[in-house]
PDB file of C-alpha atoms in Angstrom:
ATOM      1  CA  UNK L1122      27.907 -11.812  38.216  1.00  0.00           C
ATOM      2  CA  UNK L1123      24.367 -10.551  38.236  1.00  0.00           C
ATOM      3  CA  UNK L1124      23.500  -6.881  38.279  1.00  0.00           C
ATOM      4  CA  UNK L1125      20.843  -5.899  40.764  1.00  0.00           C
ATOM      5  CA  UNK L1126      18.774  -2.775  40.918  1.00  0.00           C
ATOM      6  CA  UNK L1127      19.885  -1.108  44.135  1.00  0.00           C
ATOM      7  CA  UNK L1128      17.499   1.835  43.904  1.00  0.00           C
ATOM      8  CA  UNK L1129      14.970   1.854  46.716  1.00  0.00           C
ATOM      9  CA  UNK L1130      12.138   4.172  47.622  1.00  0.00           C
ATOM     10  CA  UNK L1131      11.447   5.344  51.100  1.00  0.00           C
ATOM     11  CA  UNK L1132       7.925   5.498  52.485  1.00  0.00           C
ATOM     12  CA  UNK L1133       8.094   9.295  52.241  1.00  0.00           C
ATOM     13  CA  UNK L1134       8.803   9.126  48.468  1.00  0.00           C
ATOM     14  CA  UNK L1135       5.943   6.685  47.910  1.00  0.00           C
ATOM     15  CA  UNK L1136       3.436   9.101  49.468  1.00  0.00           C
ATOM     16  CA  UNK L1137       4.607  11.985  47.294  1.00  0.00           C
ATOM     17  CA  UNK L1138       4.335  10.058  44.025  1.00  0.00           C
ATOM     18  CA  UNK L1139       1.521  11.509  41.928  1.00  0.00           C
ATOM     19  CA  UNK L1140      -0.802   9.351  39.838  1.00  0.00           C
ATOM     20  CA  UNK L1141       0.277   9.024  36.206  1.00  0.00           C
ATOM     21  CA  UNK L1142      -1.096  11.726  33.930  1.00  0.00           C
ATOM     22  CA  UNK L1143      -3.600  10.569  31.363  1.00  0.00           C
ATOM     23  CA  UNK L1144      -2.614  11.615  27.859  1.00  0.00           C
ATOM     24  CA  UNK L1145      -5.080  11.957  25.037  1.00  0.00           C
ATOM     25  CA  UNK L1146      -4.842  12.610  21.343  1.00  0.00           C
ATOM     26  CA  UNK L1147      -7.616  14.080  19.269  1.00  0.00           C
ATOM     27  CA  UNK L1148      -8.032  15.007  15.630  1.00  0.00           C
ATOM     28  CA  UNK L1149     -10.136  17.800  14.250  1.00  0.00           C
ATOM     29  CA  UNK L1150      -9.670  17.814  10.491  1.00  0.00           C
ATOM     30  CA  UNK L1151      -8.148  15.800   7.672  1.00  0.00           C
ATOM     31  CA  UNK L1152      -5.936  17.032   4.862  1.00  0.00           C
ATOM     32  CA  UNK L1153      -6.113  14.546   2.004  1.00  0.00           C
ATOM     33  CA  UNK L1154      -3.488  14.468  -0.742  1.00  0.00           C
ATOM     34  CA  UNK L1155      -4.301  12.853  -4.044  1.00  0.00           C
ATOM     35  CA  UNK L1156      -1.311  11.160  -5.677  1.00  0.00           C
ATOM     36  CA  UNK L1157      -0.959  10.102  -9.303  1.00  0.00           C
ATOM     37  CA  UNK L1158      -1.597   6.449 -10.073  1.00  0.00           C
ATOM     38  CA  UNK L1159       1.149   5.127 -12.322  1.00  0.00           C
ATOM     39  CA  UNK L1160       2.216   1.883 -13.933  1.00  0.00           C
ATOM     40  CA  UNK L1161       3.893  -0.167 -11.228  1.00  0.00           C
ATOM     41  CA  UNK L1162       6.331  -3.055 -11.193  1.00  0.00           C
ATOM     42  CA  UNK L1163       5.093  -5.302  -8.385  1.00  0.00           C
ATOM     43  CA  UNK L1164       5.949  -8.892  -9.373  1.00  0.00           C
ATOM     44  CA  UNK L1165       3.101 -10.468  -7.370  1.00  0.00           C
ATOM     45  CA  UNK L1166       0.395  -8.907  -9.517  1.00  0.00           C
ATOM     46  CA  UNK L1167      -1.063 -12.035 -11.107  1.00  0.00           C
ATOM     47  CA  UNK L1168      -3.065 -10.492 -13.958  1.00  0.00           C
ATOM     48  CA  UNK L1169      -2.973  -7.164 -15.725  1.00  0.00           C
ATOM     49  CA  UNK L1170      -0.660  -4.250 -15.017  1.00  0.00           C
ATOM     50  CA  UNK L1171       0.184  -3.373 -11.414  1.00  0.00           C
ATOM     51  CA  UNK L1172      -0.579   0.111 -10.098  1.00  0.00           C
ATOM     52  CA  UNK L1173       1.680   2.251  -7.940  1.00  0.00           C
ATOM     53  CA  UNK L1174       1.450   5.697  -6.446  1.00  0.00           C
ATOM     54  CA  UNK L1175       3.654   8.257  -8.145  1.00  0.00           C
ATOM     55  CA  UNK L1176       5.597  11.036  -6.459  1.00  0.00           C
ATOM     56  CA  UNK L1177       3.412  13.800  -7.908  1.00  0.00           C
ATOM     57  CA  UNK L1178       0.331  14.964  -6.045  1.00  0.00           C
ATOM     58  CA  UNK L1179      -2.181  17.768  -6.172  1.00  0.00           C
ATOM     59  CA  UNK L1180      -0.721  20.763  -4.399  1.00  0.00           C
ATOM     60  CA  UNK L1181      -4.076  21.854  -3.008  1.00  0.00           C
ATOM     61  CA  UNK L1182      -5.031  19.173  -0.488  1.00  0.00           C
ATOM     62  CA  UNK L1183      -8.658  18.463   0.258  1.00  0.00           C
ATOM     63  CA  UNK L1184      -9.488  19.619   3.785  1.00  0.00           C
ATOM     64  CA  UNK L1185     -12.489  18.253   5.637  1.00  0.00           C
ATOM     65  CA  UNK L1186     -13.601  18.085   9.245  1.00  0.00           C
ATOM     66  CA  UNK L1187     -13.112  14.644  10.748  1.00  0.00           C
ATOM     67  CA  UNK L1188     -16.763  14.288  11.795  1.00  0.00           C
ATOM     68  CA  UNK L1189     -17.955  15.266   8.310  1.00  0.00           C
ATOM     69  CA  UNK L1190     -15.629  12.716   6.746  1.00  0.00           C
ATOM     70  CA  UNK L1191     -16.715   9.917   9.077  1.00  0.00           C
ATOM     71  CA  UNK L1192     -20.403  10.671   8.467  1.00  0.00           C
ATOM     72  CA  UNK L1193     -20.105  10.810   4.674  1.00  0.00           C
ATOM     73  CA  UNK L1194     -17.583   8.084   3.851  1.00  0.00           C
ATOM     74  CA  UNK L1195     -18.826   4.774   2.463  1.00  0.00           C
ATOM     75  CA  UNK L1196     -18.680   1.670   4.656  1.00  0.00           C
ATOM     76  CA  UNK L1197     -15.323  -0.052   4.985  1.00  0.00           C
ATOM     77  CA  UNK L1198     -14.616  -2.611   2.287  1.00  0.00           C
ATOM     78  CA  UNK L1199     -13.617  -6.181   2.929  1.00  0.00           C
ATOM     79  CA  UNK L1200     -10.183  -7.367   1.882  1.00  0.00           C
ATOM     80  CA  UNK L1201     -11.738  -9.179  -1.084  1.00  0.00           C
ATOM     81  CA  UNK L1202     -13.448  -5.993  -2.293  1.00  0.00           C
ATOM     82  CA  UNK L1203     -10.171  -4.057  -2.100  1.00  0.00           C
ATOM     83  CA  UNK L1204      -8.662  -6.198  -4.875  1.00  0.00           C
ATOM     84  CA  UNK L1205      -8.899  -4.817  -8.402  1.00  0.00           C
ATOM     85  CA  UNK L1206      -9.010  -6.913 -11.532  1.00  0.00           C
ATOM     86  CA  UNK L1207      -6.489  -6.468 -14.318  1.00  0.00           C
ATOM     87  CA  UNK L1208      -9.016  -4.746 -16.608  1.00  0.00           C
ATOM     88  CA  UNK L1209      -9.871  -2.209 -13.901  1.00  0.00           C
ATOM     89  CA  UNK L1210      -6.192  -1.357 -13.332  1.00  0.00           C
ATOM     90  CA  UNK L1211      -5.588  -1.119 -17.093  1.00  0.00           C
ATOM     91  CA  UNK L1212      -8.543   1.299 -17.473  1.00  0.00           C
ATOM     92  CA  UNK L1213      -7.310   3.427 -14.562  1.00  0.00           C
ATOM     93  CA  UNK L1214      -3.923   3.817 -16.251  1.00  0.00           C
ATOM     94  CA  UNK L1215      -5.406   4.688 -19.632  1.00  0.00           C
ATOM     95  CA  UNK L1216      -7.863   7.186 -18.114  1.00  0.00           C
ATOM     96  CA  UNK L1217      -5.116   8.776 -16.023  1.00  0.00           C
ATOM     97  CA  UNK L1218      -2.923   9.208 -19.098  1.00  0.00           C
ATOM     98  CA  UNK L1219      -5.753  10.795 -21.086  1.00  0.00           C
ATOM     99  CA  UNK L1220      -6.660  13.182 -18.254  1.00  0.00           C
ATOM    100  CA  UNK L1221      -3.032  13.845 -17.359  1.00  0.00           C
ATOM    101  CA  UNK L1222      -1.259  17.100 -18.038  1.00  0.00           C
ATOM    102  CA  UNK L1223       1.016  15.449 -20.621  1.00  0.00           C
ATOM    103  CA  UNK L1224      -0.586  16.332 -23.961  1.00  0.00           C
ATOM    104  CA  UNK L1225       2.140  14.560 -25.931  1.00  0.00           C
ATOM    105  CA  UNK L1226       1.208  11.146 -24.461  1.00  0.00           C
ATOM    106  CA  UNK L1227      -1.467   9.367 -26.465  1.00  0.00           C
ATOM    107  CA  UNK L1228      -3.779   6.571 -25.443  1.00  0.00           C
ATOM    108  CA  UNK L1229      -1.869   4.257 -27.788  1.00  0.00           C
ATOM    109  CA  UNK L1230       1.413   5.147 -26.037  1.00  0.00           C
ATOM    110  CA  UNK L1231      -0.120   4.178 -22.702  1.00  0.00           C
ATOM    111  CA  UNK L1232      -1.543   0.923 -24.063  1.00  0.00           C
ATOM    112  CA  UNK L1233       1.862   0.050 -25.535  1.00  0.00           C
ATOM    113  CA  UNK L1234       3.587   0.777 -22.191  1.00  0.00           C
ATOM    114  CA  UNK L1235       1.026  -1.308 -20.317  1.00  0.00           C
ATOM    115  CA  UNK L1236       1.503  -4.254 -22.723  1.00  0.00           C
ATOM    116  CA  UNK L1237       5.302  -3.988 -22.317  1.00  0.00           C
ATOM    117  CA  UNK L1238       4.996  -3.975 -18.531  1.00  0.00           C
ATOM    118  CA  UNK L1239       2.662  -6.975 -18.608  1.00  0.00           C
ATOM    119  CA  UNK L1240       5.081  -8.939 -20.821  1.00  0.00           C
ATOM    120  CA  UNK L1241       7.951  -8.093 -18.480  1.00  0.00           C
ATOM    121  CA  UNK L1242       5.940  -9.206 -15.450  1.00  0.00           C
ATOM    122  CA  UNK L1243       4.942 -12.432 -17.193  1.00  0.00           C
ATOM    123  CA  UNK L1244       8.624 -13.189 -17.857  1.00  0.00           C
ATOM    124  CA  UNK L1245       9.396 -12.501 -14.188  1.00  0.00           C
ATOM    125  CA  UNK L1246       6.581 -14.831 -13.105  1.00  0.00           C
ATOM    126  CA  UNK L1247       7.863 -17.619 -15.357  1.00  0.00           C
ATOM    127  CA  UNK L1248      11.411 -17.131 -14.058  1.00  0.00           C
ATOM    128  CA  UNK L1249      10.198 -17.123 -10.461  1.00  0.00           C
ATOM    129  CA  UNK L1250       8.270 -20.376 -11.006  1.00  0.00           C
ATOM    130  CA  UNK L1251      11.309 -21.944 -12.662  1.00  0.00           C
ATOM    131  CA  UNK L1252      13.538 -20.842  -9.777  1.00  0.00           C
ATOM    132  CA  UNK L1253      11.056 -22.220  -7.263  1.00  0.00           C
ATOM    133  CA  UNK L1254      11.076 -25.580  -9.017  1.00  0.00           C
ATOM    134  CA  UNK L1255      14.866 -25.578  -9.337  1.00  0.00           C
ATOM    135  CA  UNK L1256      15.606 -24.583  -5.743  1.00  0.00           C
ATOM    136  CA  UNK L1257      12.648 -26.416  -4.190  1.00  0.00           C
ATOM    137  CA  UNK L1258      12.215 -29.595  -6.207  1.00  0.00           C
ATOM    138  CA  UNK L1259       8.924 -31.428  -5.877  1.00  0.00           C
ATOM    139  CA  UNK L1260       9.421 -34.381  -3.619  1.00  0.00           C
ATOM    140  CA  UNK L1261       7.886 -37.599  -4.791  1.00  0.00           C
ATOM    141  CA  UNK L1262       5.191 -39.126  -2.679  1.00  0.00           C
ATOM    142  CA  UNK L1263       6.100 -42.459  -1.083  1.00  0.00           C
ATOM    143  CA  UNK L1264       4.367 -45.339  -2.795  1.00  0.00           C
ATOM    144  CA  UNK L1265       1.859 -47.230  -0.740  1.00  0.00           C
TER     145      UNK L1265
END
């Protein structure tokens, strides 16, 4: 059978009910962590090496008042402007490796790793396209 709610309120209880409390949240300051940008492995990156955030970050966060941040930050970017080209991502990786704390890593090492990652991603893209064609064959158009 059906279950009914048998709880009722008496007129006395209705009068004693207080209006709901209004809850607010406010922020005063921001603590910004800067993470390393590393060579990623995202298969949907169509050109150049993908970027990812590493686990390492600066241990001294940047602290700023929220109002100061909002007044000084640049305008929001459109979705199109958020996309980076392959050359930009490649340069970010090379610059990060040069400026990194790993003195034994050379610019040539980074370039070699980036090329390897790009070849691997290209193979994955080709395999994905082949799988798409195999599992979703192109249907012929009916002749008119």
